[in-house]
Amino acid sequence: MAAAAASSESADAAAAGPSTLSIYKAARRIKRRESTLYNALRSVADDAAFVAEIAALWPALPLVANLRCGLWYLPPRAVAATCYFKSTDGHAGNWAFSTARLNLHLALLAGERGGCIIVDSTRRGKRFPDSMSKTIPIWCCVLNRAIERYRLQTNNKSAAVANKDTEKISESSNWDNSVHLPVWVLETEKNAIEGRIEEWTTQFESCGADIRSLALSLKKPLRPLWISQRTRIWLNEVPELESWDFTPIILVSASASGAVAPQRMTSEFSWHYIPGAGDDEESWARGLTPTLFWKHSYDLLDGGPDLCNQLVADIVEKDRVYRAQRGEYSPQITAKPLKCSSHDGPFSNGDHTSIVQPMDSDPPTVTAMDKQNSSDGHILFWIGTSNLAVASTLQVGDSLAEVDCILNCDSTSNLPLTSSENSYLELPMVGSKDDRFSLMKNLPKAVSFANRNLIAGKKLLICCQNGEDISICVALAIITRLFDCDGFFDHGNSFLKGDVTKLEMRKRLVFVCKYAVNARPSRGNLKQVYGFLCSEKEQFLV
């Protein structure tokens, strides 16, 4: 009887459940029902059509995807480069200019091509992400002021002596160095940002960035422009690039920003539009990547909601097997620096060591990034003349033939062993979010392995799963620990004589990022590198 009464009560509770749901729980349930994989992919494709329309207005401008969300809205063949501007650097009260994410290759690309179009998106409620509203405008202003200062200093030094480069640098007399923010940014916030521009400019100048190359490349100051799906553009009045007295950085927010996401119809299926569907891909993509999506977009969208999940599962599994058997990309593309003269070190900012080729040729970073985002390119980022390269374990493939030894920091994959045990070291590392001391514990072995092979004159590849974070931090530790300030390998003698400072480490990081333009080192991992360097110094002082 008691059991029957209990079952009766539970049945009554289940029956009464839907009617007693709170508004919050009901809204969450509706959102989960609407946020299906098919709805996300259909929304991405719909927004990508808008991006293509904007790109057609200025076909000469290269398309740049802001990682990671922006990649979903551009077919890989259309992506000229990627950049990485974080929205957190533009949050109110938390504004920042990051020297770990300088994106100098983007400024050089804009100078070469007369501007660029950056694509990103954001969730419901905003027309533009904070990365576009504030982070990129801050970046543009800081670079403009640094270039203006450099030109003034160069002109003062060369007032009596005519210099060819000075003539090039002095071409623009009206240089706009003001902060250009969108109209929806409050005046108080704008004033607070303007008050910190000088501080950020000084920080940028002190980090060792190659401002000279920027000054040579950019004939007009950088200036952001904002375009969303609510922007009205009169097609008969679209201005020509040559008519602008600035280098346009056109910021395209791909998604609609309506308060209520509408139900949409196609000839066969109805679907629910999701603003900013490409954001936070780990929560919805089920292993699908932007490259795989665009490769199979017709099949995925034409299959409809019922078949979408199974199609994605099949595509992801086939791609995994393909990569395991053959390697993901082919043929190999290697981004190498320009040749250096015998007296120039890889850290110098002279003509021979700049990552930028002469302005009448294609920048290597753009070519490499274009290949990287295609489905058939191998990438190794060679760090100057240091005999160090960084890459992703998912992309190295046949590139292993280019190196003599491998330092594998990927905790999820094994690379083929080389002929010598001394030429391969596997140190599985994870990010600081998973283990706060993973890098610090493994860096002594990594530096020792690098030192041993660099002494023998071998070319060393450092790789991690994405080639953007852990491998960058390991390369930074090796370069700071084993190379002198002029960029020559000295077994760490200059490191033992000098002081360990965050400014010096920042300069080395800027140097690494000049070559590895996809670098996205996390703050937690950089802290571990600094902690390792400090502990190394303390050991020799005792």
Coordinates of C-alpha atoms in Angstrom, one line a residue:
M1 CA 0.0 0.0 0.0
A2 CA 2.8 2.4 0.9
A3 CA 4.6 1.6 -2.4
A4 CA 1.4 2.2 -4.3
A5 CA 0.8 5.5 -2.5
A6 CA 4.4 6.6 -3.2
S7 CA 4.2 5.7 -6.9
S8 CA 0.9 7.6 -7.1
E9 CA 2.4 10.7 -5.5
S10 CA 5.4 10.6 -7.9
A11 CA 3.1 10.3 -10.8
D12 CA 1.1 13.3 -9.6
A13 CA 4.3 15.3 -9.1
A14 CA 5.5 14.4 -12.7
A15 CA 2.1 15.4 -14.1
A16 CA 2.2 18.7 -12.2
G17 CA 5.9 19.4 -13.1
P18 CA 5.4 21.3 -16.4
S19 CA 2.8 23.6 -14.8
T20 CA 5.0 24.4 -11.8
L21 CA 8.1 25.2 -13.8
S22 CA 9.7 28.5 -13.0
I23 CA 10.1 31.1 -15.8
Y24 CA 13.9 30.6 -15.7
K25 CA 13.7 26.8 -16.0
A26 CA 11.1 27.1 -18.8
A27 CA 13.3 29.6 -20.7
R28 CA 16.3 27.3 -20.3
R29 CA 14.3 24.4 -21.6
I30 CA 13.1 26.3 -24.6
K31 CA 16.7 27.6 -25.3
R32 CA 18.1 24.0 -25.2
R33 CA 15.4 22.9 -27.6
E34 CA 16.2 25.7 -30.0
S35 CA 20.0 25.5 -29.8
T36 CA 20.3 22.4 -31.9
L37 CA 23.3 21.6 -34.1
Y38 CA 21.3 22.1 -37.3
N39 CA 20.0 25.5 -36.2
A40 CA 23.6 26.6 -35.4
L41 CA 25.0 25.5 -38.7
R42 CA 22.0 27.0 -40.7
S43 CA 22.5 30.3 -38.8
V44 CA 26.2 30.3 -39.6
A45 CA 25.5 29.8 -43.3
D46 CA 22.8 32.5 -43.3
D47 CA 25.1 35.0 -41.7
A48 CA 28.0 34.0 -44.0
A49 CA 25.9 35.1 -46.9
F50 CA 25.7 38.6 -45.4
V51 CA 29.5 38.7 -44.9
A52 CA 29.9 37.7 -48.6
E53 CA 27.7 40.6 -49.6
I54 CA 29.8 43.1 -47.6
A55 CA 33.1 41.6 -49.0
A56 CA 31.8 42.1 -52.5
L57 CA 31.6 45.8 -51.9
W58 CA 35.4 46.0 -51.5
P59 CA 36.8 43.0 -53.4
A60 CA 40.4 44.3 -53.1
L61 CA 40.3 44.1 -49.3
P62 CA 41.5 40.8 -47.7
L63 CA 39.1 39.0 -45.4
V64 CA 40.4 38.3 -41.9
A65 CA 38.7 36.1 -39.3
N66 CA 38.9 37.0 -35.6
L67 CA 39.6 33.8 -33.8
R68 CA 37.9 31.7 -33.1
C69 CA 34.3 32.6 -33.9
G70 CA 35.0 34.5 -37.1
L71 CA 36.4 31.4 -38.9
W72 CA 32.9 29.9 -39.0
Y73 CA 31.5 32.7 -41.2
L74 CA 34.2 32.5 -44.0
P75 CA 34.9 29.7 -46.4
P76 CA 38.6 28.7 -45.9
R77 CA 39.5 29.7 -49.4
A78 CA 38.4 33.3 -48.7
V79 CA 40.4 33.7 -45.5
A80 CA 43.5 35.8 -46.1
A81 CA 44.7 35.7 -42.5
T82 CA 43.4 35.4 -38.9
C83 CA 43.8 37.7 -36.0
Y84 CA 43.1 37.4 -32.3
F85 CA 41.5 40.3 -30.4
K86 CA 39.8 39.4 -27.1
S87 CA 36.5 40.9 -26.0
T88 CA 37.8 40.9 -22.4
D89 CA 40.4 43.5 -23.3
G90 CA 37.4 45.8 -24.2
H91 CA 35.2 45.2 -21.2
A92 CA 34.2 48.3 -19.3
G93 CA 36.8 49.1 -16.7
N94 CA 39.1 46.3 -17.9
W95 CA 40.4 47.9 -21.1
A96 CA 43.8 46.7 -22.2
F97 CA 46.4 46.7 -25.0
S98 CA 48.0 43.3 -25.0
T99 CA 51.6 42.9 -26.0
A100 CA 51.0 39.1 -26.1
R101 CA 48.5 39.6 -28.9
L102 CA 50.0 42.5 -31.0
N103 CA 48.5 41.2 -34.3
L104 CA 51.2 43.2 -36.2
H105 CA 50.8 40.9 -39.3
L106 CA 47.3 42.4 -39.6
A107 CA 48.6 46.0 -39.7
L108 CA 51.2 45.0 -42.3
L109 CA 48.6 43.2 -44.3
A110 CA 46.3 46.3 -44.2
G111 CA 49.2 48.5 -45.3
E112 CA 50.0 46.2 -48.2
R113 CA 46.5 45.9 -49.4
G114 CA 45.0 49.3 -48.5
G115 CA 42.9 48.0 -45.6
C116 CA 41.2 44.8 -44.5
I117 CA 37.8 43.4 -43.4
I118 CA 37.7 41.7 -40.0
V119 CA 34.8 39.2 -39.4
D120 CA 33.5 38.3 -36.0
S121 CA 30.2 37.7 -34.2
T122 CA 28.5 37.9 -30.8
R123 CA 25.6 36.5 -29.0
R124 CA 22.1 37.9 -28.8
G125 CA 21.7 41.4 -27.3
K126 CA 24.7 43.2 -28.9
R127 CA 25.3 44.4 -32.4
F128 CA 29.1 44.1 -32.0
P129 CA 31.4 42.2 -29.7
D130 CA 33.5 44.3 -27.3
S131 CA 36.5 43.2 -29.3
M132 CA 35.2 45.3 -32.2
S133 CA 33.7 48.1 -30.1
K134 CA 36.8 48.8 -28.1
T135 CA 39.7 46.4 -28.3
I136 CA 40.4 47.0 -32.0
P137 CA 39.9 50.7 -31.9
I138 CA 42.4 50.9 -29.0
W139 CA 44.8 48.8 -31.0
C140 CA 44.5 51.1 -34.0
C141 CA 45.1 54.2 -32.0
V142 CA 48.1 52.8 -30.1
L143 CA 49.8 51.7 -33.4
N144 CA 49.0 55.1 -35.0
R145 CA 50.6 57.0 -32.2
A146 CA 53.7 54.8 -32.1
I147 CA 54.2 55.2 -35.8
E148 CA 53.8 59.0 -35.5
R149 CA 56.4 59.1 -32.8
Y150 CA 58.7 57.0 -34.8
R151 CA 58.4 59.2 -37.8
L152 CA 59.0 62.4 -35.7
Q153 CA 62.1 60.8 -34.2
T154 CA 63.4 59.6 -37.5
N155 CA 62.9 63.0 -39.2
N156 CA 64.7 64.8 -36.3
K157 CA 67.7 62.4 -36.5
S158 CA 67.9 62.7 -40.3
A159 CA 67.1 66.4 -40.7
A160 CA 70.6 67.1 -42.2
V161 CA 71.1 63.9 -44.1
A162 CA 68.7 62.8 -46.9
N163 CA 67.6 59.2 -46.3
K164 CA 65.6 57.1 -48.7
D165 CA 63.6 55.4 -46.0
T166 CA 63.0 58.7 -44.3
E167 CA 61.5 60.0 -47.5
K168 CA 59.1 57.0 -47.6
I169 CA 58.3 57.4 -43.9
S170 CA 57.5 61.1 -44.2
E171 CA 55.0 60.8 -47.0
S172 CA 51.9 61.4 -44.8
S173 CA 51.9 64.9 -43.2
N174 CA 48.3 64.7 -41.7
W175 CA 48.5 61.7 -39.4
D176 CA 45.3 61.1 -37.3
N177 CA 46.3 59.7 -33.9
S178 CA 42.9 60.1 -32.1
V179 CA 40.8 57.4 -30.7
H180 CA 37.9 56.4 -32.9
L181 CA 35.2 54.6 -31.0
P182 CA 31.6 53.8 -32.1
V183 CA 28.8 56.2 -31.1
W184 CA 27.2 53.8 -28.6
V185 CA 30.3 53.9 -26.3
L186 CA 29.5 56.2 -23.4
E187 CA 31.5 59.5 -23.2
T188 CA 32.8 58.6 -19.7
E189 CA 34.1 55.4 -21.0
K190 CA 35.7 57.1 -24.0
N191 CA 37.4 59.6 -21.8
A192 CA 38.8 56.8 -19.6
I193 CA 40.2 55.0 -22.6
E194 CA 41.7 58.2 -24.0
G195 CA 43.4 58.8 -20.7
R196 CA 45.4 55.5 -21.0
I197 CA 46.4 55.6 -24.6
E198 CA 49.8 57.3 -23.9
E199 CA 50.5 54.6 -21.3
W200 CA 49.7 51.8 -23.8
T201 CA 51.8 53.5 -26.5
T202 CA 54.8 53.6 -24.3
Q203 CA 54.3 50.0 -23.3
F204 CA 54.1 49.1 -27.0
E205 CA 57.3 51.0 -27.8
S206 CA 59.2 49.3 -25.0
C207 CA 58.2 45.7 -25.9
G208 CA 60.6 45.5 -28.8
A209 CA 58.0 45.6 -31.6
D210 CA 59.2 46.4 -35.2
I211 CA 57.7 49.8 -35.5
R212 CA 59.9 50.7 -38.4
S213 CA 58.3 48.0 -40.6
L214 CA 54.8 49.4 -39.7
A215 CA 55.9 52.9 -40.6
L216 CA 57.2 51.8 -43.9
S217 CA 54.1 49.8 -44.7
L218 CA 51.3 52.1 -43.6
K219 CA 51.0 55.2 -45.7
K220 CA 47.7 56.2 -44.0
P221 CA 46.7 55.9 -40.3
L222 CA 44.5 52.9 -39.3
R223 CA 40.9 53.6 -38.6
P224 CA 38.0 51.2 -37.7
L225 CA 34.6 51.3 -39.4
W226 CA 31.6 49.2 -38.2
I227 CA 29.1 47.3 -40.3
S228 CA 26.3 45.0 -39.0
Q229 CA 23.2 43.6 -40.5
R230 CA 21.4 46.7 -39.4
T231 CA 23.8 49.0 -41.3
R232 CA 22.3 50.8 -44.3
I233 CA 24.6 51.0 -47.3
W234 CA 23.6 52.8 -50.5
L235 CA 25.2 50.8 -53.2
N236 CA 25.6 53.7 -55.6
E237 CA 27.5 55.6 -52.9
V238 CA 30.0 53.0 -51.7
P239 CA 33.3 55.0 -51.5
E240 CA 36.5 53.9 -53.3
L241 CA 39.4 52.9 -51.1
E242 CA 41.6 55.6 -52.7
S243 CA 39.1 58.3 -51.6
W244 CA 39.7 57.7 -47.9
D245 CA 42.5 59.5 -46.1
F246 CA 43.0 56.5 -43.7
T247 CA 43.6 52.8 -43.9
P248 CA 40.2 51.2 -43.2
I249 CA 39.8 48.4 -40.8
I250 CA 36.2 47.4 -41.6
L251 CA 34.7 45.5 -38.7
V252 CA 31.8 43.2 -39.8
S253 CA 29.6 41.7 -37.1
A254 CA 28.1 38.8 -39.0
S255 CA 25.0 38.1 -36.9
A256 CA 21.7 39.9 -36.5
S257 CA 21.1 41.5 -33.1
G258 CA 17.3 41.3 -32.7
A259 CA 16.0 40.8 -29.2
V260 CA 13.8 37.9 -30.4
A261 CA 15.4 35.3 -32.6
P262 CA 12.9 34.5 -35.4
Q263 CA 11.7 31.2 -36.8
R264 CA 12.9 30.9 -40.4
M265 CA 11.8 28.7 -43.3
T266 CA 13.5 27.1 -46.2
S267 CA 11.8 25.2 -49.0
E268 CA 12.0 22.0 -47.0
F269 CA 12.7 22.7 -43.3
S270 CA 11.9 25.3 -40.7
W271 CA 14.7 26.3 -38.4
H272 CA 15.4 28.7 -35.5
Y273 CA 17.9 31.5 -36.0
I274 CA 20.8 31.7 -33.4
P275 CA 22.7 35.0 -33.3
G276 CA 26.4 34.4 -32.9
A277 CA 26.1 30.7 -33.4
G278 CA 29.8 30.3 -34.2
D279 CA 30.8 31.3 -30.7
D280 CA 31.9 28.8 -28.0
E281 CA 32.2 26.0 -30.5
E282 CA 33.1 23.4 -27.8
S283 CA 29.5 23.5 -26.5
W284 CA 27.7 22.7 -29.7
A285 CA 30.0 21.7 -32.7
R286 CA 30.6 18.1 -31.6
G287 CA 34.1 18.0 -33.1
L288 CA 33.1 19.8 -36.3
T289 CA 35.6 22.5 -37.4
P290 CA 35.0 25.5 -39.7
T291 CA 37.1 23.8 -42.4
L292 CA 35.0 20.6 -42.2
F293 CA 31.8 22.5 -42.1
W294 CA 32.5 24.4 -45.3
K295 CA 33.8 21.3 -47.0
H296 CA 30.5 19.5 -46.4
S297 CA 28.1 22.4 -46.0
Y298 CA 25.7 21.4 -48.8
D299 CA 25.3 17.9 -47.4
L300 CA 24.9 19.1 -43.8
L301 CA 22.3 21.7 -44.6
D302 CA 20.4 19.8 -47.2
G303 CA 20.2 16.7 -44.9
G304 CA 17.9 18.6 -42.5
P305 CA 17.6 18.6 -38.7
D306 CA 16.9 14.9 -38.4
L307 CA 20.1 13.7 -40.2
C308 CA 22.4 16.5 -39.1
N309 CA 23.8 15.0 -35.9
Q310 CA 24.6 11.7 -37.6
L311 CA 26.2 13.4 -40.6
V312 CA 28.4 15.4 -38.4
A313 CA 29.5 12.4 -36.4
D314 CA 30.4 10.5 -39.6
I315 CA 32.3 13.5 -41.0
V316 CA 34.3 14.0 -37.8
E317 CA 35.2 10.3 -37.5
K318 CA 36.3 10.0 -41.2
D319 CA 38.4 13.1 -40.8
R320 CA 40.0 11.7 -37.6
V321 CA 40.9 8.4 -39.4
Y322 CA 42.2 10.3 -42.4
R323 CA 44.5 12.5 -40.3
A324 CA 45.7 9.4 -38.3
Q325 CA 46.7 7.6 -41.5
R326 CA 47.9 10.3 -43.9
G327 CA 48.3 13.7 -42.1
E328 CA 45.9 16.5 -42.3
Y329 CA 47.5 18.8 -44.9
S330 CA 49.5 18.6 -48.1
P331 CA 51.8 19.9 -49.6
Q332 CA 54.1 21.5 -47.1
I333 CA 54.3 25.2 -46.7
T334 CA 57.1 26.6 -44.5
A335 CA 57.2 30.2 -43.3
K336 CA 60.9 31.1 -43.0
P337 CA 62.5 34.4 -42.2
L338 CA 64.5 36.5 -44.6
K339 CA 68.3 35.9 -44.8
C340 CA 70.3 37.7 -42.2
S341 CA 73.7 39.2 -42.6
S342 CA 76.5 37.7 -40.6
H343 CA 76.5 40.6 -38.0
D344 CA 72.8 40.6 -37.4
G345 CA 71.1 38.5 -34.8
P346 CA 67.6 37.2 -35.1
F347 CA 66.3 39.6 -32.4
S348 CA 67.5 42.7 -34.3
N349 CA 64.9 44.9 -36.1
G350 CA 67.1 45.7 -39.1
D351 CA 66.3 45.2 -42.7
H352 CA 67.6 41.6 -42.8
T353 CA 65.6 40.2 -39.9
S354 CA 62.2 41.7 -40.3
I355 CA 59.5 39.1 -41.0
V356 CA 58.1 41.4 -43.6
Q357 CA 59.3 41.0 -47.1
P358 CA 59.8 44.0 -49.4
M359 CA 56.5 45.8 -50.0
D360 CA 56.4 44.7 -53.7
S361 CA 56.1 41.1 -52.7
D362 CA 53.6 39.0 -50.8
P363 CA 54.2 38.9 -47.0
P364 CA 55.1 35.4 -45.9
T365 CA 52.7 35.6 -43.0
V366 CA 49.7 36.1 -45.2
T367 CA 50.7 33.3 -47.6
A368 CA 51.3 31.0 -44.7
M369 CA 48.0 31.8 -43.0
D370 CA 46.1 31.4 -46.2
K371 CA 47.6 28.0 -46.7
Q372 CA 46.9 27.1 -43.0
N373 CA 43.2 27.9 -43.4
S374 CA 43.0 25.9 -46.6
S375 CA 42.6 22.2 -46.3
D376 CA 45.9 21.3 -47.9
G377 CA 48.8 23.2 -46.2
H378 CA 51.6 22.2 -43.8
I379 CA 52.9 24.9 -41.6
L380 CA 56.1 25.3 -39.7
F381 CA 56.8 28.7 -38.1
W382 CA 60.5 29.1 -38.0
I383 CA 61.6 31.6 -35.3
G384 CA 64.2 33.7 -36.9
T385 CA 67.5 32.0 -37.4
S386 CA 67.4 30.2 -34.0
N387 CA 66.9 26.8 -35.6
L388 CA 63.6 26.6 -33.6
A389 CA 60.2 26.0 -35.2
V390 CA 56.7 25.7 -33.7
A391 CA 53.8 23.8 -35.2
S392 CA 50.6 21.9 -34.4
T393 CA 50.9 18.1 -34.1
L394 CA 47.7 18.0 -36.3
Q395 CA 49.5 19.8 -39.1
V396 CA 53.1 18.7 -39.2
G397 CA 52.6 15.7 -41.5
D398 CA 55.5 15.5 -44.0
S399 CA 57.0 18.6 -42.4
L400 CA 58.9 16.3 -40.1
A401 CA 61.4 15.9 -42.9
E402 CA 62.5 19.5 -42.4
V403 CA 63.7 19.1 -38.8
D404 CA 66.3 17.0 -37.1
C405 CA 64.7 16.6 -33.7
I406 CA 61.2 17.0 -32.1
L407 CA 60.0 18.2 -28.8
N408 CA 56.4 16.9 -28.5
C409 CA 54.4 18.8 -25.9
D410 CA 51.0 17.3 -27.0
S411 CA 49.3 15.2 -24.3
T412 CA 46.9 13.7 -26.8
S413 CA 49.0 12.4 -29.8
N414 CA 52.2 10.6 -30.5
L415 CA 54.4 11.5 -33.4
P416 CA 56.4 8.9 -35.4
L417 CA 59.7 8.2 -33.6
T418 CA 62.8 9.3 -35.4
S419 CA 65.9 7.1 -36.0
S420 CA 67.6 8.3 -32.8
E421 CA 66.2 8.3 -29.3
N422 CA 68.1 11.5 -28.6
S423 CA 66.2 13.2 -31.4
Y424 CA 62.7 12.8 -29.9
L425 CA 61.4 13.9 -26.5
E426 CA 57.7 13.6 -25.5
L427 CA 56.7 15.8 -22.6
P428 CA 52.9 15.7 -22.3
M429 CA 51.8 19.2 -21.1
V430 CA 48.4 20.6 -20.4
G431 CA 47.2 24.2 -20.1
S432 CA 47.1 26.1 -16.8
K433 CA 43.3 25.6 -16.5
D434 CA 43.9 21.9 -16.2
D435 CA 47.2 21.9 -14.3
R436 CA 48.6 25.1 -12.9
F437 CA 52.2 23.7 -12.8
S438 CA 52.3 21.4 -15.9
L439 CA 54.6 23.6 -17.9
M440 CA 56.8 24.6 -15.0
K441 CA 57.5 20.9 -14.1
N442 CA 58.4 20.0 -17.7
L443 CA 60.4 23.1 -18.8
P444 CA 63.7 22.0 -17.3
K445 CA 63.7 18.8 -19.4
A446 CA 62.6 20.8 -22.4
V447 CA 65.3 23.4 -22.1
S448 CA 68.0 20.7 -21.5
F449 CA 66.8 18.7 -24.6
A450 CA 66.9 21.9 -26.7
N451 CA 70.3 22.9 -25.4
R452 CA 71.8 19.5 -26.3
N453 CA 70.5 19.6 -29.8
L454 CA 71.2 23.2 -30.5
I455 CA 74.8 22.7 -29.5
A456 CA 74.9 20.0 -32.2
G457 CA 73.5 22.5 -34.7
K458 CA 70.2 20.6 -35.2
K459 CA 66.9 22.0 -36.2
L460 CA 64.3 21.6 -33.4
L461 CA 60.6 21.4 -33.8
I462 CA 58.4 22.2 -30.8
C463 CA 54.8 21.2 -31.2
C464 CA 51.6 21.0 -29.2
Q465 CA 48.0 20.2 -30.1
N466 CA 47.1 23.5 -31.6
G467 CA 50.5 25.1 -32.1
E468 CA 49.3 28.3 -30.5
D469 CA 49.8 28.2 -26.8
I470 CA 52.0 25.6 -25.1
S471 CA 54.5 25.2 -27.9
I472 CA 54.8 29.0 -28.0
C473 CA 55.5 29.2 -24.3
V474 CA 58.1 26.4 -24.5
A475 CA 59.8 28.2 -27.3
L476 CA 59.8 31.4 -25.3
A477 CA 61.4 29.7 -22.3
I478 CA 64.1 28.2 -24.6
I479 CA 64.9 31.5 -26.3
T480 CA 65.0 33.5 -23.1
R481 CA 67.1 30.8 -21.3
L482 CA 69.6 29.9 -24.0
F483 CA 69.9 33.0 -26.3
D484 CA 71.6 36.3 -25.6
C485 CA 69.9 39.7 -26.1
D486 CA 71.4 39.9 -29.7
G487 CA 69.7 36.6 -30.6
F488 CA 72.7 34.3 -30.6
F489 CA 72.8 30.9 -29.0
D490 CA 75.2 31.1 -26.1
H491 CA 74.2 28.1 -23.9
G492 CA 72.5 30.5 -21.4
N493 CA 75.7 32.5 -20.4
S494 CA 74.0 35.9 -20.8
F495 CA 70.9 34.7 -19.0
L496 CA 73.0 33.9 -15.9
K497 CA 74.7 37.3 -16.0
G498 CA 71.6 39.4 -16.5
D499 CA 68.4 39.9 -14.6
V500 CA 65.1 38.1 -15.1
T501 CA 62.4 40.8 -15.8
K502 CA 58.9 40.7 -17.2
L503 CA 59.9 43.4 -19.7
E504 CA 62.7 41.2 -21.1
M505 CA 60.5 38.2 -21.3
R506 CA 57.8 40.4 -23.1
K507 CA 60.4 41.4 -25.7
R508 CA 61.3 37.8 -26.4
L509 CA 57.6 37.0 -26.6
V510 CA 57.0 39.8 -29.2
F511 CA 59.9 38.4 -31.2
V512 CA 58.4 34.8 -31.2
C513 CA 55.0 36.2 -32.2
K514 CA 56.5 38.1 -35.1
Y515 CA 57.2 34.8 -36.7
A516 CA 54.5 32.5 -35.2
V517 CA 51.6 34.8 -36.2
N518 CA 49.0 32.3 -34.9
A519 CA 50.4 32.5 -31.4
R520 CA 47.9 32.8 -28.6
P521 CA 49.7 32.1 -25.3
S522 CA 47.5 32.1 -22.2
R523 CA 48.3 34.3 -19.2
G524 CA 48.5 31.2 -16.9
N525 CA 51.1 29.5 -19.1
L526 CA 53.1 32.7 -19.5
K527 CA 53.2 33.0 -15.7
Q528 CA 54.6 29.5 -15.5
V529 CA 57.4 30.4 -18.0
Y530 CA 58.3 33.4 -15.8
G531 CA 58.3 31.3 -12.7
F532 CA 60.6 28.8 -14.4
L533 CA 63.0 31.5 -15.4
C534 CA 63.1 32.9 -11.9
S535 CA 63.7 29.5 -10.4
E536 CA 66.5 28.9 -12.8
K537 CA 68.1 32.1 -11.9
E538 CA 67.8 31.4 -8.2
Q539 CA 69.6 28.1 -8.5
F540 CA 72.7 29.6 -9.9
L541 CA 72.7 32.5 -7.4
V542 CA 72.7 30.1 -4.4

